[in-house]
Amino acid sequence: MQSGPSRSRRRHRSSPPIRRCAMRCSIASVPCEPPGLVSDGRDMGSVVFPDAVLKVFLTATAETRAERRYKQLMGKGLPANLQTILHDLRMRDARDSGRAVAPLQAGAPEAVLDSDDLTIEQVVSIVLERYRIAVRVQASGRSAGAGGSTLQD
């Protein structure tokens, strides 16, 4: 179990009034012109940047994400247990989906990018193509439908 400042910050961030205030401060400090930014987090597109040009809700099954995390840790020479990682991911997903403020949600269906069967290179290629389309649509004055960047780890 983790203790100290990191755990304390997480607990305070999950407090609804503090979370709302932090989001307002974050939004106020973001540049709104090109090149803008790419952000990732479980509520970036739905709550923090609802008007972003492109939103991508990058997802994969808990099993796929656990495997990827396991390989990442093992590749760094760190100890890892696949079942523990899978359990932790499922618990986090349930917690984030059920929280009162900014619950985990995909938003527009066209924003979802299921990466289960994709390589990193394929994901990057798809996101860049979506961005090119969103910029063209925005320049033409039409609605792009899915607009910001939300990445689920």
CSV table of C-alpha atoms in Angstrom, one decimal, residues 56-61 64-65 67-68 71 111-128 130:
chain,number,residue,atom,x,y,z
A,56,VAL,CA,-9.6,9.7,-29.4
A,57,PHE,CA,-10.7,7.3,-26.7
A,58,LEU,CA,-8.0,4.7,-27.0
A,59,THR,CA,-9.1,1.4,-25.5
A,60,ALA,CA,-8.3,-2.3,-25.3
A,61,THR,CA,-9.6,-5.1,-23.2
A,64,THR,CA,-4.7,-6.8,-23.6
A,65,ARG,CA,-3.7,-3.9,-21.4
A,67,GLU,CA,-0.3,-8.1,-21.2
A,68,ARG,CA,1.1,-4.9,-22.5
A,71,LYS,CA,5.7,-7.0,-21.1
A,111,ALA,CA,-13.9,8.7,-31.0
A,112,VAL,CA,-13.3,5.2,-29.8
A,113,LEU,CA,-10.2,3.4,-31.1
A,114,ASP,CA,-10.0,-0.2,-30.1
A,115,SER,CA,-6.3,-1.1,-30.1
A,116,ASP,CA,-6.6,-4.8,-29.2
A,117,ASP,CA,-5.3,-6.0,-32.5
A,118,LEU,CA,-3.2,-3.0,-33.5
A,119,THR,CA,0.5,-2.2,-33.2
A,120,ILE,CA,1.7,1.1,-31.8
A,121,GLU,CA,2.6,2.2,-35.4
A,122,GLN,CA,-1.0,1.4,-36.6
A,123,VAL,CA,-2.5,3.3,-33.7
A,124,VAL,CA,-0.3,6.4,-34.5
A,125,SER,CA,-1.2,6.2,-38.2
A,126,ILE,CA,-5.0,6.0,-37.4
A,127,VAL,CA,-4.8,8.9,-34.9
A,128,LEU,CA,-2.8,11.1,-37.4
A,130,ARG,CA,-8.2,11.3,-37.8
